[in-house]
Amino acid sequence: MNWKQALFTVFLGNVLVLIPMCSSAHAGAQYGIPFPVFARASFGVLGANVPAILRALVACGWFGIQTWIGGERSMPCSSRSFQAGHISLTVLRVLRGILAAECFGILRGIETIRFLQGISAPFLLLIGLALLLWARGKAGGFGPMLATPSKFQNFSEFFRFIP
């Protein structure tokens, strides 16, 4: 894909997801009811458990994926994560630390998450701008960068320059 096709694909995917998300969130925003309560109108009391459990399974999967990615990215300078098909002790220690931090945030409640989001939002914008400028410098400008067909890059490419 070139950059125009990639942007269109991302835009189309977001629009396709946005429509059912907004329609299912409308009742919650208007009446102040959570999704499982709203689902009872469509699926009944027992049937509402199916979409609630499916949402919970997806949330558990993403929680695990984000914990794993956080562990991998928290140790870019240490030994490789996979050594002959097994996980190193360092990775397990980092994952345990990240999981403890996540559990601490969950137990403290949504206000802790809002506080962290307020701190991290400007930081993420600055990191995104820094990566964009880095990519522009490596490509020799925005023109060559946008004209080049995309190729898969591993995140370790960004961390190999860290001393």
Coordinates of C-alpha atoms in Angstrom, one line a residue:
M1 CA 0.0 0.0 0.0
N2 CA 1.1 3.5 -0.6
W3 CA 0.5 6.2 2.1
K4 CA -2.9 7.3 0.5
Q5 CA -4.3 3.8 0.5
A6 CA -3.1 3.2 4.1
L7 CA -4.8 6.4 5.3
F8 CA -8.0 5.5 3.5
T9 CA -7.9 2.0 5.0
V10 CA -7.5 3.4 8.5
F11 CA -10.2 6.0 7.9
L12 CA -12.6 3.4 6.5
G13 CA -12.0 1.0 9.4
N14 CA -12.6 3.7 12.0
V15 CA -15.8 4.8 10.3
L16 CA -17.1 1.2 10.2
V17 CA -16.3 0.8 13.9
L18 CA -17.6 4.2 14.8
I19 CA -21.2 3.7 13.6
P20 CA -22.0 0.7 15.9
M21 CA -20.0 2.2 18.8
C22 CA -22.0 5.5 18.7
S23 CA -25.3 3.7 18.3
S24 CA -24.6 1.4 21.3
A25 CA -23.2 4.3 23.4
H26 CA -26.2 6.6 22.7
A27 CA -28.4 5.1 25.3
G28 CA -25.7 5.1 27.9
A29 CA -24.9 8.8 27.3
Q30 CA -28.6 9.8 27.3
Y31 CA -29.9 7.7 30.2
G32 CA -26.7 7.0 32.1
I33 CA -26.9 3.2 31.9
P34 CA -24.0 0.9 31.2
F35 CA -23.9 -1.4 28.2
P36 CA -24.9 -4.6 30.0
V37 CA -28.1 -2.9 31.2
F38 CA -28.8 -1.5 27.8
A39 CA -28.2 -5.0 26.2
R40 CA -31.0 -6.4 28.3
A41 CA -33.5 -4.5 26.1
S42 CA -32.3 -6.4 23.0
F43 CA -31.2 -9.8 24.4
G44 CA -33.2 -10.2 27.6
V45 CA -31.9 -10.7 31.1
L46 CA -30.0 -14.0 30.4
G47 CA -29.1 -13.2 26.8
A48 CA -27.4 -10.0 27.8
N49 CA -24.7 -12.1 29.4
V50 CA -23.4 -13.1 26.0
P51 CA -22.4 -9.6 24.7
A52 CA -21.1 -8.7 28.2
I53 CA -18.9 -11.8 28.3
L54 CA -17.7 -11.3 24.8
R55 CA -16.7 -7.7 25.6
A56 CA -14.9 -8.9 28.8
L57 CA -13.0 -11.5 26.8
V58 CA -11.8 -8.9 24.3
A59 CA -10.8 -6.6 27.2
C60 CA -8.8 -9.4 28.8
G61 CA -7.1 -10.2 25.6
W62 CA -6.1 -6.5 25.0
F63 CA -5.0 -6.2 28.6
G64 CA -2.6 -9.1 28.1
I65 CA -1.3 -7.9 24.8
Q66 CA -0.7 -4.4 26.2
T67 CA 1.1 -5.9 29.2
W68 CA 3.3 -8.0 27.0
I69 CA 4.1 -5.0 24.7
G70 CA 4.9 -2.9 27.7
G71 CA 7.2 -5.5 29.0
E72 CA 9.0 -5.8 25.7
R73 CA 9.4 -2.1 25.3
S74 CA 10.5 -1.5 28.9
M75 CA 13.7 -3.4 28.4
P76 CA 15.1 -2.4 25.0
C77 CA 18.8 -2.6 26.1
S78 CA 18.7 -5.9 27.9
S79 CA 19.0 -9.3 26.5
R80 CA 16.7 -10.6 23.8
S81 CA 13.3 -11.7 25.1
F82 CA 13.2 -15.0 23.4
Q83 CA 16.2 -17.2 23.7
A84 CA 15.9 -20.6 22.1
G85 CA 12.1 -20.6 22.4
H86 CA 11.8 -19.7 26.1
I87 CA 11.2 -16.5 28.0
S88 CA 14.1 -15.0 29.9
L89 CA 13.9 -14.3 33.6
T90 CA 14.4 -10.6 33.0
V91 CA 11.2 -10.5 30.8
L92 CA 9.2 -12.2 33.5
R93 CA 10.4 -9.7 36.1
V94 CA 9.6 -6.7 33.9
L95 CA 6.1 -8.2 33.1
R96 CA 5.5 -8.8 36.8
G97 CA 6.4 -5.1 37.6
I98 CA 4.1 -3.8 34.8
L99 CA 1.3 -6.1 35.9
A100 CA 1.7 -4.8 39.5
A101 CA 1.6 -1.2 38.3
E102 CA -1.6 -2.0 36.2
C103 CA -3.3 -3.6 39.2
F104 CA -2.4 -0.7 41.4
G105 CA -4.0 1.7 38.9
I106 CA -7.1 -0.5 38.7
L107 CA -7.5 -0.8 42.4
R108 CA -7.1 3.0 42.8
G109 CA -9.9 3.6 40.4
I110 CA -10.7 5.6 37.3
E111 CA -9.3 8.8 38.7
T112 CA -5.8 7.4 38.7
I113 CA -6.2 6.5 35.1
R114 CA -7.4 10.0 34.3
F115 CA -4.5 11.5 36.1
L116 CA -2.0 9.3 34.2
Q117 CA -3.8 10.1 30.9
G118 CA -3.4 13.8 31.6
I119 CA 0.3 13.3 32.2
S120 CA 0.9 11.0 29.2
A121 CA -1.1 12.8 26.5
P122 CA 1.4 15.7 26.0
F123 CA 4.3 13.2 26.3
L124 CA 2.9 11.0 23.6
L125 CA 2.4 14.0 21.3
L126 CA 6.0 15.0 21.8
I127 CA 7.3 11.4 21.2
G128 CA 5.1 11.2 18.1
L129 CA 6.5 14.4 16.8
A130 CA 10.1 13.3 17.6
L131 CA 9.5 10.0 15.7
L132 CA 8.1 11.9 12.7
L133 CA 11.1 14.2 12.6
W134 CA 13.4 11.2 13.0
A135 CA 11.7 9.4 10.1
R136 CA 11.8 12.6 7.9
G137 CA 15.6 12.9 8.6
K138 CA 16.2 9.2 7.7
A139 CA 14.1 9.4 4.5
G140 CA 15.6 12.7 3.4
G141 CA 12.4 14.7 3.7
F142 CA 8.6 14.2 3.6
G143 CA 8.5 13.7 -0.2
P144 CA 10.7 10.6 -0.4
M145 CA 9.1 9.3 2.8
L146 CA 5.6 9.5 1.4
A147 CA 6.6 8.2 -2.1
T148 CA 8.3 5.1 -0.7
P149 CA 6.0 2.0 -0.4
S150 CA 5.5 1.0 3.1
K151 CA 7.3 -2.0 4.6
F152 CA 7.0 -3.7 8.0
Q153 CA 9.4 -2.3 10.6
N154 CA 10.0 -3.9 13.9
F155 CA 9.9 -1.7 17.0
S156 CA 13.4 -2.8 17.9
E157 CA 14.5 -0.6 14.9
F158 CA 13.6 2.5 17.0
F159 CA 15.5 1.2 20.1
R160 CA 18.7 0.1 18.5
F161 CA 20.2 3.6 18.7
I162 CA 19.7 3.8 22.5
P163 CA 23.1 3.4 24.2

